[in-house]
PDB file of N, CA, C and O in Angstrom:
ATOM      1  N   UNK A   1       0.820  -1.192   0.018  1.00  0.00           N
ATOM      2  CA  UNK A   1       0.007  -0.011   0.029  1.00  0.00           C
ATOM      3  C   UNK A   1       0.857   1.222  -0.030  1.00  0.00           C
ATOM      4  O   UNK A   1       1.693   1.413   0.884  1.00  0.00           O
ATOM      5  N   UNK A   2       0.715   2.120  -0.967  1.00  0.00           N
ATOM      6  CA  UNK A   2       1.564   3.249  -1.046  1.00  0.00           C
ATOM      7  C   UNK A   2       1.323   4.186   0.157  1.00  0.00           C
ATOM      8  O   UNK A   2       0.170   4.342   0.603  1.00  0.00           O
ATOM      9  N   UNK A   3       2.438   4.909   0.503  1.00  0.00           N
ATOM     10  CA  UNK A   3       2.366   5.797   1.648  1.00  0.00           C
ATOM     11  C   UNK A   3       2.498   7.203   1.158  1.00  0.00           C
ATOM     12  O   UNK A   3       3.431   7.878   1.120  1.00  0.00           O
ATOM     13  N   UNK A   4       1.254   7.709   0.578  1.00  0.00           N
ATOM     14  CA  UNK A   4       1.158   9.021  -0.099  1.00  0.00           C
ATOM     15  C   UNK A   4       0.853  10.085   0.892  1.00  0.00           C
ATOM     16  O   UNK A   4      -0.072   9.877   1.662  1.00  0.00           O
ATOM     17  N   UNK A   5       1.558  11.164   0.827  1.00  0.00           N
ATOM     18  CA  UNK A   5       1.241  12.329   1.723  1.00  0.00           C
ATOM     19  C   UNK A   5       1.926  13.562   1.197  1.00  0.00           C
ATOM     20  O   UNK A   5       2.697  13.546   0.188  1.00  0.00           O
ATOM     21  N   UNK A   6       1.662  14.641   1.846  1.00  0.00           N
ATOM     22  CA  UNK A   6       2.242  15.986   1.501  1.00  0.00           C
ATOM     23  C   UNK A   6       3.729  15.928   1.942  1.00  0.00           C
ATOM     24  O   UNK A   6       4.004  15.451   3.086  1.00  0.00           O
ATOM     25  N   UNK A   7       4.562  16.656   1.229  1.00  0.00           N
ATOM     26  CA  UNK A   7       5.914  16.824   1.656  1.00  0.00           C
ATOM     27  C   UNK A   7       6.054  17.363   3.035  1.00  0.00           C
ATOM     28  O   UNK A   7       6.835  16.960   3.866  1.00  0.00           O
ATOM     29  N   UNK A   8       5.186  18.349   3.347  1.00  0.00           N
ATOM     30  CA  UNK A   8       5.213  19.031   4.577  1.00  0.00           C
ATOM     31  C   UNK A   8       4.877  18.099   5.746  1.00  0.00           C
ATOM     32  O   UNK A   8       5.085  18.434   6.941  1.00  0.00           O
ATOM     33  N   UNK A   9       4.307  16.890   5.496  1.00  0.00           N
ATOM     34  CA  UNK A   9       3.905  16.014   6.574  1.00  0.00           C
ATOM     35  C   UNK A   9       5.008  14.944   6.856  1.00  0.00           C
ATOM     36  O   UNK A   9       4.789  14.160   7.740  1.00  0.00           O
ATOM     37  N   UNK A  10       6.128  14.976   6.224  1.00  0.00           N
ATOM     38  CA  UNK A  10       7.247  14.006   6.550  1.00  0.00           C
ATOM     39  C   UNK A  10       7.797  14.308   7.871  1.00  0.00           C
ATOM     40  O   UNK A  10       7.843  15.453   8.307  1.00  0.00           O
ATOM     41  N   UNK A  11       8.379  13.320   8.430  1.00  0.00           N
ATOM     42  CA  UNK A  11       9.056  13.487   9.743  1.00  0.00           C
ATOM     43  C   UNK A  11      10.601  13.623   9.372  1.00  0.00           C
ATOM     44  O   UNK A  11      11.046  13.258   8.301  1.00  0.00           O
ATOM     45  N   UNK A  12      11.339  14.198  10.312  1.00  0.00           N
ATOM     46  CA  UNK A  12      12.733  14.425  10.136  1.00  0.00           C
ATOM     47  C   UNK A  12      13.447  13.104   9.824  1.00  0.00           C
ATOM     48  O   UNK A  12      13.234  12.137  10.655  1.00  0.00           O
ATOM     49  N   UNK A  13      14.291  13.110   8.783  1.00  0.00           N
ATOM     50  CA  UNK A  13      14.982  11.918   8.348  1.00  0.00           C
ATOM     51  C   UNK A  13      14.271  11.009   7.485  1.00  0.00           C
ATOM     52  O   UNK A  13      14.819  10.029   6.935  1.00  0.00           O
ATOM     53  N   UNK A  14      12.898  11.326   7.197  1.00  0.00           N
ATOM     54  CA  UNK A  14      12.195  10.498   6.266  1.00  0.00           C
ATOM     55  C   UNK A  14      12.609  10.582   4.890  1.00  0.00           C
ATOM     56  O   UNK A  14      13.069  11.668   4.486  1.00  0.00           O
ATOM     57  N   UNK A  15      12.484   9.528   4.123  1.00  0.00           N
ATOM     58  CA  UNK A  15      12.903   9.466   2.795  1.00  0.00           C
ATOM     59  C   UNK A  15      11.663   9.335   1.820  1.00  0.00           C
ATOM     60  O   UNK A  15      10.751   8.636   2.332  1.00  0.00           O
ATOM     61  N   UNK A  16      11.643   9.958   0.696  1.00  0.00           N
ATOM     62  CA  UNK A  16      10.393   9.904  -0.117  1.00  0.00           C
ATOM     63  C   UNK A  16      10.798  10.120  -1.556  1.00  0.00           C
ATOM     64  O   UNK A  16      11.847  10.584  -1.905  1.00  0.00           O
ATOM     65  N   UNK A  17       9.786   9.802  -2.413  1.00  0.00           N
ATOM     66  CA  UNK A  17       9.876  10.083  -3.953  1.00  0.00           C
ATOM     67  C   UNK A  17       8.801  10.991  -4.289  1.00  0.00           C
ATOM     68  O   UNK A  17       7.668  10.880  -3.845  1.00  0.00           O
ATOM     69  N   UNK A  18       9.154  12.118  -4.964  1.00  0.00           N
ATOM     70  CA  UNK A  18       8.137  13.115  -5.402  1.00  0.00           C
ATOM     71  C   UNK A  18       7.322  12.429  -6.418  1.00  0.00           C
ATOM     72  O   UNK A  18       7.658  11.859  -7.395  1.00  0.00           O
ATOM     73  N   UNK A  19       5.956  12.516  -6.223  1.00  0.00           N
ATOM     74  CA  UNK A  19       4.947  11.931  -7.098  1.00  0.00           C
ATOM     75  C   UNK A  19       4.117  12.958  -7.877  1.00  0.00           C
ATOM     76  O   UNK A  19       3.877  12.820  -9.076  1.00  0.00           O
ATOM     77  N   UNK A  20       3.701  14.063  -7.263  1.00  0.00           N
ATOM     78  CA  UNK A  20       2.982  15.075  -7.851  1.00  0.00           C
ATOM     79  C   UNK A  20       3.441  16.465  -7.566  1.00  0.00           C
ATOM     80  O   UNK A  20       3.747  16.665  -6.355  1.00  0.00           O
ATOM     81  N   UNK A  21       3.382  17.411  -8.501  1.00  0.00           N
ATOM     82  CA  UNK A  21       3.803  18.795  -8.252  1.00  0.00           C
ATOM     83  C   UNK A  21       2.598  19.589  -8.733  1.00  0.00           C
ATOM     84  O   UNK A  21       1.853  19.243  -9.575  1.00  0.00           O
ATOM     85  N   UNK A  22       2.594  20.910  -8.277  1.00  0.00           N
ATOM     86  CA  UNK A  22       1.579  21.785  -8.791  1.00  0.00           C
ATOM     87  C   UNK A  22       1.828  22.039 -10.299  1.00  0.00           C
ATOM     88  O   UNK A  22       3.085  22.156 -10.694  1.00  0.00           O
ATOM     89  N   UNK A  23       0.802  22.048 -11.068  1.00  0.00           N
ATOM     90  CA  UNK A  23       0.977  22.240 -12.524  1.00  0.00           C
ATOM     91  C   UNK A  23       1.125  23.628 -13.058  1.00  0.00           C
ATOM     92  O   UNK A  23       1.569  23.902 -14.106  1.00  0.00           O
ATOM     93  N   UNK A  24       0.601  24.524 -12.174  1.00  0.00           N
ATOM     94  CA  UNK A  24       0.703  25.924 -12.579  1.00  0.00           C
ATOM     95  C   UNK A  24       1.054  26.884 -11.408  1.00  0.00           C
ATOM     96  O   UNK A  24       1.113  26.387 -10.335  1.00  0.00           O
ATOM     97  N   UNK A  25       1.394  28.060 -11.769  1.00  0.00           N
ATOM     98  CA  UNK A  25       1.684  29.033 -10.747  1.00  0.00           C
ATOM     99  C   UNK A  25       3.171  29.215 -10.542  1.00  0.00           C
ATOM    100  O   UNK A  25       4.019  28.453 -11.041  1.00  0.00           O
ATOM    101  N   UNK A  26       3.578  30.274  -9.763  1.00  0.00           N
ATOM    102  CA  UNK A  26       4.939  30.585  -9.601  1.00  0.00           C
ATOM    103  C   UNK A  26       5.663  29.552  -8.709  1.00  0.00           C
ATOM    104  O   UNK A  26       6.724  29.328  -8.819  1.00  0.00           O
ATOM    105  N   UNK A  27       4.855  28.965  -7.741  1.00  0.00           N
ATOM    106  CA  UNK A  27       5.462  27.940  -6.914  1.00  0.00           C
ATOM    107  C   UNK A  27       5.996  26.725  -7.799  1.00  0.00           C
ATOM    108  O   UNK A  27       7.075  26.197  -7.547  1.00  0.00           O
ATOM    109  N   UNK A  28       5.122  26.307  -8.691  1.00  0.00           N
ATOM    110  CA  UNK A  28       5.500  25.208  -9.548  1.00  0.00           C
ATOM    111  C   UNK A  28       6.773  25.549 -10.380  1.00  0.00           C
ATOM    112  O   UNK A  28       7.711  24.727 -10.356  1.00  0.00           O
ATOM    113  N   UNK A  29       6.844  26.678 -10.973  1.00  0.00           N
ATOM    114  CA  UNK A  29       8.148  26.992 -11.672  1.00  0.00           C
ATOM    115  C   UNK A  29       9.357  27.113 -10.756  1.00  0.00           C
ATOM    116  O   UNK A  29      10.365  26.526 -11.043  1.00  0.00           O
ATOM    117  N   UNK A  30       9.231  27.742  -9.562  1.00  0.00           N
ATOM    118  CA  UNK A  30      10.281  27.832  -8.676  1.00  0.00           C
ATOM    119  C   UNK A  30      10.772  26.432  -8.193  1.00  0.00           C
ATOM    120  O   UNK A  30      11.902  26.150  -8.218  1.00  0.00           O
ATOM    121  N   UNK A  31       9.865  25.586  -7.855  1.00  0.00           N
ATOM    122  CA  UNK A  31      10.248  24.208  -7.438  1.00  0.00           C
ATOM    123  C   UNK A  31      10.848  23.474  -8.541  1.00  0.00           C
ATOM    124  O   UNK A  31      11.962  22.713  -8.294  1.00  0.00           O
ATOM    125  N   UNK A  32      10.429  23.474  -9.697  1.00  0.00           N
ATOM    126  CA  UNK A  32      10.993  22.779 -10.838  1.00  0.00           C
ATOM    127  C   UNK A  32      12.348  23.363 -11.094  1.00  0.00           C
ATOM    128  O   UNK A  32      13.308  22.600 -11.503  1.00  0.00           O
ATOM    129  N   UNK A  33      12.609  24.675 -11.077  1.00  0.00           N
ATOM    130  CA  UNK A  33      13.925  25.234 -11.338  1.00  0.00           C
ATOM    131  C   UNK A  33      14.943  24.735 -10.366  1.00  0.00           C
ATOM    132  O   UNK A  33      16.118  24.621 -10.674  1.00  0.00           O
ATOM    133  N   UNK A  34      14.443  24.459  -9.182  1.00  0.00           N
ATOM    134  CA  UNK A  34      15.416  24.008  -8.127  1.00  0.00           C
ATOM    135  C   UNK A  34      15.625  22.426  -8.177  1.00  0.00           C
ATOM    136  O   UNK A  34      16.276  21.884  -7.326  1.00  0.00           O
ATOM    137  N   UNK A  35      15.094  21.798  -9.096  1.00  0.00           N
ATOM    138  CA  UNK A  35      15.278  20.346  -9.297  1.00  0.00           C
ATOM    139  C   UNK A  35      14.315  19.409  -8.694  1.00  0.00           C
ATOM    140  O   UNK A  35      14.506  18.182  -8.656  1.00  0.00           O
ATOM    141  N   UNK A  36      13.230  19.976  -8.117  1.00  0.00           N
ATOM    142  CA  UNK A  36      12.206  19.188  -7.457  1.00  0.00           C
ATOM    143  C   UNK A  36      11.242  18.752  -8.494  1.00  0.00           C
ATOM    144  O   UNK A  36      10.257  19.491  -8.759  1.00  0.00           O
ATOM    145  N   UNK A  37      11.451  17.639  -9.099  1.00  0.00           N
ATOM    146  CA  UNK A  37      10.633  17.106 -10.208  1.00  0.00           C
ATOM    147  C   UNK A  37      10.062  15.710  -9.791  1.00  0.00           C
ATOM    148  O   UNK A  37      10.584  15.081  -8.909  1.00  0.00           O
ATOM    149  N   UNK A  38       8.902  15.278 -10.407  1.00  0.00           N
ATOM    150  CA  UNK A  38       8.385  14.034 -10.203  1.00  0.00           C
ATOM    151  C   UNK A  38       9.463  12.941 -10.383  1.00  0.00           C
ATOM    152  O   UNK A  38      10.137  12.977 -11.332  1.00  0.00           O
ATOM    153  N   UNK A  39       9.497  11.983  -9.453  1.00  0.00           N
ATOM    154  CA  UNK A  39      10.549  10.842  -9.557  1.00  0.00           C
ATOM    155  C   UNK A  39      11.764  11.184  -8.744  1.00  0.00           C
ATOM    156  O   UNK A  39      12.587  10.327  -8.440  1.00  0.00           O
ATOM    157  N   UNK A  40      11.947  12.494  -8.309  1.00  0.00           N
ATOM    158  CA  UNK A  40      13.173  12.860  -7.513  1.00  0.00           C
ATOM    159  C   UNK A  40      13.093  12.263  -6.103  1.00  0.00           C
ATOM    160  O   UNK A  40      12.135  12.325  -5.508  1.00  0.00           O
ATOM    161  N   UNK A  41      14.208  11.680  -5.710  1.00  0.00           N
ATOM    162  CA  UNK A  41      14.300  11.197  -4.261  1.00  0.00           C
ATOM    163  C   UNK A  41      14.673  12.344  -3.350  1.00  0.00           C
ATOM    164  O   UNK A  41      15.583  12.982  -3.620  1.00  0.00           O
ATOM    165  N   UNK A  42      14.046  12.421  -2.286  1.00  0.00           N
ATOM    166  CA  UNK A  42      14.320  13.427  -1.285  1.00  0.00           C
ATOM    167  C   UNK A  42      14.496  12.851   0.135  1.00  0.00           C
ATOM    168  O   UNK A  42      13.955  11.735   0.465  1.00  0.00           O
ATOM    169  N   UNK A  43      15.094  13.608   1.014  1.00  0.00           N
ATOM    170  CA  UNK A  43      15.245  13.240   2.436  1.00  0.00           C
ATOM    171  C   UNK A  43      14.800  14.590   3.128  1.00  0.00           C
ATOM    172  O   UNK A  43      15.357  15.633   2.908  1.00  0.00           O
ATOM    173  N   UNK A  44      13.939  14.345   4.095  1.00  0.00           N
ATOM    174  CA  UNK A  44      13.541  15.528   4.961  1.00  0.00           C
ATOM    175  C   UNK A  44      14.568  15.734   6.042  1.00  0.00           C
ATOM    176  O   UNK A  44      14.839  14.856   6.860  1.00  0.00           O
ATOM    177  N   UNK A  45      15.329  16.904   6.014  1.00  0.00           N
ATOM    178  CA  UNK A  45      16.431  17.066   6.857  1.00  0.00           C
ATOM    179  C   UNK A  45      16.076  17.749   8.226  1.00  0.00           C
ATOM    180  O   UNK A  45      16.440  17.280   9.270  1.00  0.00           O
ATOM    181  N   UNK A  46      15.287  18.823   8.142  1.00  0.00           N
ATOM    182  CA  UNK A  46      14.882  19.544   9.405  1.00  0.00           C
ATOM    183  C   UNK A  46      13.899  20.582   9.023  1.00  0.00           C
ATOM    184  O   UNK A  46      13.717  20.993   7.922  1.00  0.00           O
ATOM    185  N   UNK A  47      13.337  21.128  10.162  1.00  0.00           N
ATOM    186  CA  UNK A  47      12.426  22.243  10.094  1.00  0.00           C
ATOM    187  C   UNK A  47      12.935  23.323  10.995  1.00  0.00           C
ATOM    188  O   UNK A  47      13.586  23.034  12.019  1.00  0.00           O
ATOM    189  N   UNK A  48      12.690  24.562  10.670  1.00  0.00           N
ATOM    190  CA  UNK A  48      13.047  25.723  11.538  1.00  0.00           C
ATOM    191  C   UNK A  48      12.223  25.543  12.818  1.00  0.00           C
ATOM    192  O   UNK A  48      11.257  24.913  12.950  1.00  0.00           O
ATOM    193  N   UNK A  49      12.647  26.235  13.950  1.00  0.00           N
ATOM    194  CA  UNK A  49      12.018  26.039  15.206  1.00  0.00           C
ATOM    195  C   UNK A  49      10.532  26.338  15.194  1.00  0.00           C
ATOM    196  O   UNK A  49       9.751  25.659  15.897  1.00  0.00           O
ATOM    197  N   UNK A  50      10.091  27.219  14.374  1.00  0.00           N
ATOM    198  CA  UNK A  50       8.654  27.510  14.322  1.00  0.00           C
ATOM    199  C   UNK A  50       7.989  26.704  13.163  1.00  0.00           C
ATOM    200  O   UNK A  50       6.822  27.009  12.873  1.00  0.00           O
ATOM    201  N   UNK A  51       8.712  25.770  12.510  1.00  0.00           N
ATOM    202  CA  UNK A  51       8.137  24.881  11.573  1.00  0.00           C
ATOM    203  C   UNK A  51       8.192  25.382  10.118  1.00  0.00           C
ATOM    204  O   UNK A  51       7.656  24.777   9.205  1.00  0.00           O
ATOM    205  N   UNK A  52       8.808  26.610   9.920  1.00  0.00           N
ATOM    206  CA  UNK A  52       8.913  27.079   8.585  1.00  0.00           C
ATOM    207  C   UNK A  52      10.120  28.041   8.480  1.00  0.00           C
ATOM    208  O   UNK A  52      10.243  28.925   9.318  1.00  0.00           O
ATOM    209  N   UNK A  53      11.017  27.853   7.568  1.00  0.00           N
ATOM    210  CA  UNK A  53      10.985  26.871   6.407  1.00  0.00           C
ATOM    211  C   UNK A  53      11.350  25.481   6.779  1.00  0.00           C
ATOM    212  O   UNK A  53      11.742  25.181   7.814  1.00  0.00           O
ATOM    213  N   UNK A  54      11.292  24.544   5.769  1.00  0.00           N
ATOM    214  CA  UNK A  54      11.735  23.138   5.793  1.00  0.00           C
ATOM    215  C   UNK A  54      12.957  22.921   4.936  1.00  0.00           C
ATOM    216  O   UNK A  54      13.084  23.674   3.971  1.00  0.00           O
ATOM    217  N   UNK A  55      13.740  22.089   5.398  1.00  0.00           N
ATOM    218  CA  UNK A  55      14.970  21.785   4.589  1.00  0.00           C
ATOM    219  C   UNK A  55      14.937  20.315   4.142  1.00  0.00           C
ATOM    220  O   UNK A  55      14.759  19.450   4.979  1.00  0.00           O
ATOM    221  N   UNK A  56      15.146  20.088   2.844  1.00  0.00           N
ATOM    222  CA  UNK A  56      15.131  18.715   2.189  1.00  0.00           C
ATOM    223  C   UNK A  56      16.467  18.578   1.542  1.00  0.00           C
ATOM    224  O   UNK A  56      17.152  19.601   1.193  1.00  0.00           O
ATOM    225  N   UNK A  57      16.833  17.374   1.310  1.00  0.00           N
ATOM    226  CA  UNK A  57      18.051  17.043   0.548  1.00  0.00           C
ATOM    227  C   UNK A  57      17.527  16.430  -0.803  1.00  0.00           C
ATOM    228  O   UNK A  57      16.742  15.488  -0.725  1.00  0.00           O
ATOM    229  N   UNK A  58      17.849  17.044  -1.916  1.00  0.00           N
ATOM    230  CA  UNK A  58      17.370  16.539  -3.178  1.00  0.00           C
ATOM    231  C   UNK A  58      18.548  16.659  -4.242  1.00  0.00           C
ATOM    232  O   UNK A  58      19.178  17.684  -4.192  1.00  0.00           O
ATOM    233  N   UNK A  59      18.795  15.683  -4.890  1.00  0.00           N
ATOM    234  CA  UNK A  59      19.879  15.641  -5.983  1.00  0.00           C
ATOM    235  C   UNK A  59      21.230  15.980  -5.406  1.00  0.00           C
ATOM    236  O   UNK A  59      21.981  16.613  -6.061  1.00  0.00           O
ATOM    237  N   UNK A  60      21.520  15.668  -4.144  1.00  0.00           N
ATOM    238  CA  UNK A  60      22.799  15.909  -3.518  1.00  0.00           C
ATOM    239  C   UNK A  60      23.036  17.180  -2.894  1.00  0.00           C
ATOM    240  O   UNK A  60      24.192  17.636  -2.479  1.00  0.00           O
ATOM    241  N   UNK A  61      22.019  18.024  -2.828  1.00  0.00           N
ATOM    242  CA  UNK A  61      22.136  19.411  -2.210  1.00  0.00           C
ATOM    243  C   UNK A  61      20.957  19.688  -1.288  1.00  0.00           C
ATOM    244  O   UNK A  61      19.933  19.016  -1.435  1.00  0.00           O
ATOM    245  N   UNK A  62      21.187  20.562  -0.396  1.00  0.00           N
ATOM    246  CA  UNK A  62      20.109  20.854   0.633  1.00  0.00           C
ATOM    247  C   UNK A  62      19.320  22.086   0.066  1.00  0.00           C
ATOM    248  O   UNK A  62      19.861  23.064  -0.431  1.00  0.00           O
ATOM    249  N   UNK A  63      18.000  21.985   0.178  1.00  0.00           N
ATOM    250  CA  UNK A  63      17.108  22.976  -0.350  1.00  0.00           C
ATOM    251  C   UNK A  63      16.110  23.363   0.789  1.00  0.00           C
ATOM    252  O   UNK A  63      15.519  22.521   1.354  1.00  0.00           O
ATOM    253  N   UNK A  64      16.002  24.687   0.986  1.00  0.00           N
ATOM    254  CA  UNK A  64      15.021  25.185   1.901  1.00  0.00           C
ATOM    255  C   UNK A  64      13.738  25.563   1.176  1.00  0.00           C
ATOM    256  O   UNK A  64      13.820  26.302   0.151  1.00  0.00           O
ATOM    257  N   UNK A  65      12.541  25.119   1.683  1.00  0.00           N
ATOM    258  CA  UNK A  65      11.293  25.504   1.061  1.00  0.00           C
ATOM    259  C   UNK A  65      10.411  26.051   2.146  1.00  0.00           C
ATOM    260  O   UNK A  65      10.505  25.747   3.303  1.00  0.00           O
ATOM    261  N   UNK A  66       9.550  27.001   1.660  1.00  0.00           N
ATOM    262  CA  UNK A  66       8.477  27.477   2.617  1.00  0.00           C
ATOM    263  C   UNK A  66       7.478  26.250   2.827  1.00  0.00           C
ATOM    264  O   UNK A  66       7.291  25.440   1.995  1.00  0.00           O
ATOM    265  N   UNK A  67       6.919  26.306   4.090  1.00  0.00           N
ATOM    266  CA  UNK A  67       6.020  25.234   4.292  1.00  0.00           C
ATOM    267  C   UNK A  67       4.789  25.202   3.350  1.00  0.00           C
ATOM    268  O   UNK A  67       4.287  24.247   2.924  1.00  0.00           O
ATOM    269  N   UNK A  68       4.411  26.465   2.906  1.00  0.00           N
ATOM    270  CA  UNK A  68       3.248  26.580   1.977  1.00  0.00           C
ATOM    271  C   UNK A  68       3.600  25.887   0.628  1.00  0.00           C
ATOM    272  O   UNK A  68       2.748  25.376  -0.005  1.00  0.00           O
ATOM    273  N   UNK A  69       4.834  25.992   0.177  1.00  0.00           N
ATOM    274  CA  UNK A  69       5.286  25.358  -1.056  1.00  0.00           C
ATOM    275  C   UNK A  69       5.367  23.820  -0.877  1.00  0.00           C
ATOM    276  O   UNK A  69       5.043  23.060  -1.715  1.00  0.00           O
ATOM    277  N   UNK A  70       5.839  23.398   0.347  1.00  0.00           N
ATOM    278  CA  UNK A  70       5.950  21.989   0.586  1.00  0.00           C
ATOM    279  C   UNK A  70       4.541  21.267   0.694  1.00  0.00           C
ATOM    280  O   UNK A  70       4.449  20.084   0.349  1.00  0.00           O
ATOM    281  N   UNK A  71       3.573  22.059   0.978  1.00  0.00           N
ATOM    282  CA  UNK A  71       2.233  21.467   1.069  1.00  0.00           C
ATOM    283  C   UNK A  71       1.649  21.161  -0.317  1.00  0.00           C
ATOM    284  O   UNK A  71       0.689  20.482  -0.426  1.00  0.00           O
ATOM    285  N   UNK A  72       2.239  21.738  -1.325  1.00  0.00           N
ATOM    286  CA  UNK A  72       1.742  21.602  -2.734  1.00  0.00           C
ATOM    287  C   UNK A  72       2.428  20.285  -3.367  1.00  0.00           C
ATOM    288  O   UNK A  72       1.928  19.863  -4.343  1.00  0.00           O
ATOM    289  N   UNK A  73       3.388  19.740  -2.715  1.00  0.00           N
ATOM    290  CA  UNK A  73       4.086  18.598  -3.313  1.00  0.00           C
ATOM    291  C   UNK A  73       3.707  17.330  -2.621  1.00  0.00           C
ATOM    292  O   UNK A  73       3.713  17.160  -1.448  1.00  0.00           O
ATOM    293  N   UNK A  74       3.254  16.392  -3.497  1.00  0.00           N
ATOM    294  CA  UNK A  74       2.787  15.058  -2.961  1.00  0.00           C
ATOM    295  C   UNK A  74       3.957  14.123  -3.207  1.00  0.00           C
ATOM    296  O   UNK A  74       4.498  13.979  -4.212  1.00  0.00           O
ATOM    297  N   UNK A  75       4.275  13.337  -2.111  1.00  0.00           N
ATOM    298  CA  UNK A  75       5.320  12.408  -2.090  1.00  0.00           C
ATOM    299  C   UNK A  75       4.846  11.044  -1.664  1.00  0.00           C
ATOM    300  O   UNK A  75       3.829  10.875  -1.038  1.00  0.00           O
ATOM    301  N   UNK A  76       5.713  10.037  -2.073  1.00  0.00           N
ATOM    302  CA  UNK A  76       5.441   8.662  -1.487  1.00  0.00           C
ATOM    303  C   UNK A  76       6.597   8.399  -0.656  1.00  0.00           C
ATOM    304  O   UNK A  76       7.784   8.249  -1.012  1.00  0.00           O
ATOM    305  N   UNK A  77       6.355   8.169   0.615  1.00  0.00           N
ATOM    306  CA  UNK A  77       7.352   7.874   1.677  1.00  0.00           C
ATOM    307  C   UNK A  77       7.928   6.474   1.316  1.00  0.00           C
ATOM    308  O   UNK A  77       7.224   5.560   1.051  1.00  0.00           O
ATOM    309  N   UNK A  78       9.251   6.431   1.532  1.00  0.00           N
ATOM    310  CA  UNK A  78       9.911   5.118   1.422  1.00  0.00           C
ATOM    311  C   UNK A  78      10.718   4.806   2.687  1.00  0.00           C
ATOM    312  O   UNK A  78      10.764   5.677   3.563  1.00  0.00           O
ATOM    313  N   UNK A  79      11.171   3.595   2.878  1.00  0.00           N
ATOM    314  CA  UNK A  79      11.819   3.230   4.064  1.00  0.00           C
ATOM    315  C   UNK A  79      13.273   3.649   4.094  1.00  0.00           C
ATOM    316  O   UNK A  79      13.903   3.726   3.159  1.00  0.00           O
TER     317      UNK A  79
END
């Protein structure tokens, strides 16, 4: 059974694969330009003390995202 959830709902250290991205809007373009594309493997690294921004590792580098952007990305959690 697939473990589908929003990127913003991952726990620290969780690994996942990006499944769906927003198809329109400035957030979509910004995320894609930073290499966050469907099929990309990510690791949730940490969240700021107040929960925003979030830091993930994608394609070998660390990327900070606003929580509102992370809520638009659907991922499948892996072990």
